[in-house]
Amino acid sequence: MSLSNTQLKYYDSEVLRLSAEKRKEYHAQVDRLVQELSKSLHARTELTVTRVVKAGSFAKFTILNKTSEDPVDVDVVFYISGKDVTTETLSSLGDVIYKLLIDIYPTKSVEHFEIQRKAATVTFVGTGLSVDVVPVINDAANDGYGWQFDIQDGTKTRTCAPCQIKFVRDRKSKDADFRTLVRLAKKWRNRSELKALKSFTIELILAYLLDKNGRAGSIEKRFRDFLLYIAQSGLKDVIAFPENTKPLQRFTDPVVIIDPVCSTNNVASRITEEERKEIVAAAEAAWEAANFASVEDDHDVWKELFGPRFKVEEQE
């Protein structure tokens, strides 16, 4: 027998979803970092911060509760003016931010600092919260837009953090269960160790299926449909959205999912052919397991997909 919406919502609310108490704690920790870093940027550099946006899964309410296999991170986008996008690099911006973070947190209040491809990451001791500080050169002509840099290949990508948050909020307005489906898919992804399948990619695949098929069917069926779509399509379809401007740009990457807020950006561009095959194979195996679990009403099989903490009712 299929899992009911009530059962999966119980699992989502009791196990997967970040609690209101934890959200409040993380907000406070991030706010302190933003306040201190903004103050230091203003006082010690020529950089002008025009806007700060909490972004990513945390802002979209699709973040998972922290476990040993589910890290918690918050993207904080610093929009910076007074810099020339044609001459600036992430290295130059990142180095400034990195040095200021060291000055702000000279003690062991943080575990470590790390320069990522597009951000400087701060990991806090105690909560285990990771904060990705993302510098974006502001586009004064387009509210919310700016250019984000890649430290490895030097490329820059046009982005709009508030627009991406709104995109997910709009799908949540169309489908009250959208965020639950995202969290289920992300939990399966983490359990399957599919690191190449990023959270935004999962959100966009589910948004595409919502736009295409509507919200008919149970949460369980739609989760299985998500797996089946990946398995059957092989992630070879070009995924785009009503929000995208036409004509669409052509991409040659193995997986093409066009950013709904910037049609020149392929969100899945870093998925290699081998990683595509790995994701597709994992989705096919998971669909077969989920289908069996649904027919046989076998919770042990669901635990293979979601982990030992899977539960759909209060347990003594």
Phi, psi and omega in degrees: 000138181295151173289139180279163175301321180299317181295314181289328175292326176297312179301317180296310186287325185271336186237311190278315191283139176295131183288158179299324180295317179292321178302317180297317179297315180293320177304315182296318181294317179293318181299322179294319178297314181299316181297313183290320181290321178298317180297317181291320178299318181291320187277330191245356181224173176272001181286141175244120178273115183267340183194145175233129183232125169284125188231196178071197185298328180299314181287333181273355182063031174249008182289148177267152173299146185287130171221182180296334179250001180236089179291156178246122177222150179236127174273129175239114184265121176259111176277124187242132177251170178082012178240146181269117183296338182279343183241341184281156176227161176295326181301315181291319178289315183296321180298318179298312182295319180301313180296321179293323178297321178298320179292321183290321184241069183284344182265190181271030177287345173236151182284311178194164172247146180213136175270115179266185182300321185232011186201164166258125186256132176247126177247123185269136173290147178098286180281335184075009181290133173254132179244121177266112178272110188251109177279131179230128177283121187295139171261100187298337184276347183224109185301127177089347183266157177186183182245130180249139187251152175254123186288336185276314184249359175077002181286158176236144183235133176282135185215166176211096183301313179298326180292321178293322176297316179296323180303312180292321178298322178295321178290326175296326178292327178281331185216109183298339183262007186300313183292326176299316178298319178298315181294322176299315181294320179293323178295317176298317178303312181295318180298326182272356179057044178265076187296333181287342180272090186288160183299317181295325177297316177299314179302319184287322177298315179293324176295319177299315180293325176295314179298323185280316189251350185078189185256017180293145178101161181286167177299317181298314180298320182289330173294317177296323177296325176299312178296317182295321179300313180298316182295316184282322181281338185065015185057034180260351176289146169277117182262126178218174189225161177303333181288340183289140177280145180256154356285153181284143177288147178270135178238151180248009181291156179302325178235131182235111174231107188280130180302122182294343181257356179203100190290352177268004184246125172266108184299329185262021188297336183269359176283118179281170178298319178295320179292323176301313180298320179296315180297316181296316179296319179294321179294320179296314179296320180292321178298316179298317179294316180295321179296317178297314180299323181291314182292318185270356183055048187253103182288335178296326178289321175300325179293332175295328181277322188247351180102169186293344181274004178297127176205148183238010176198164179298132181245139181280000000 
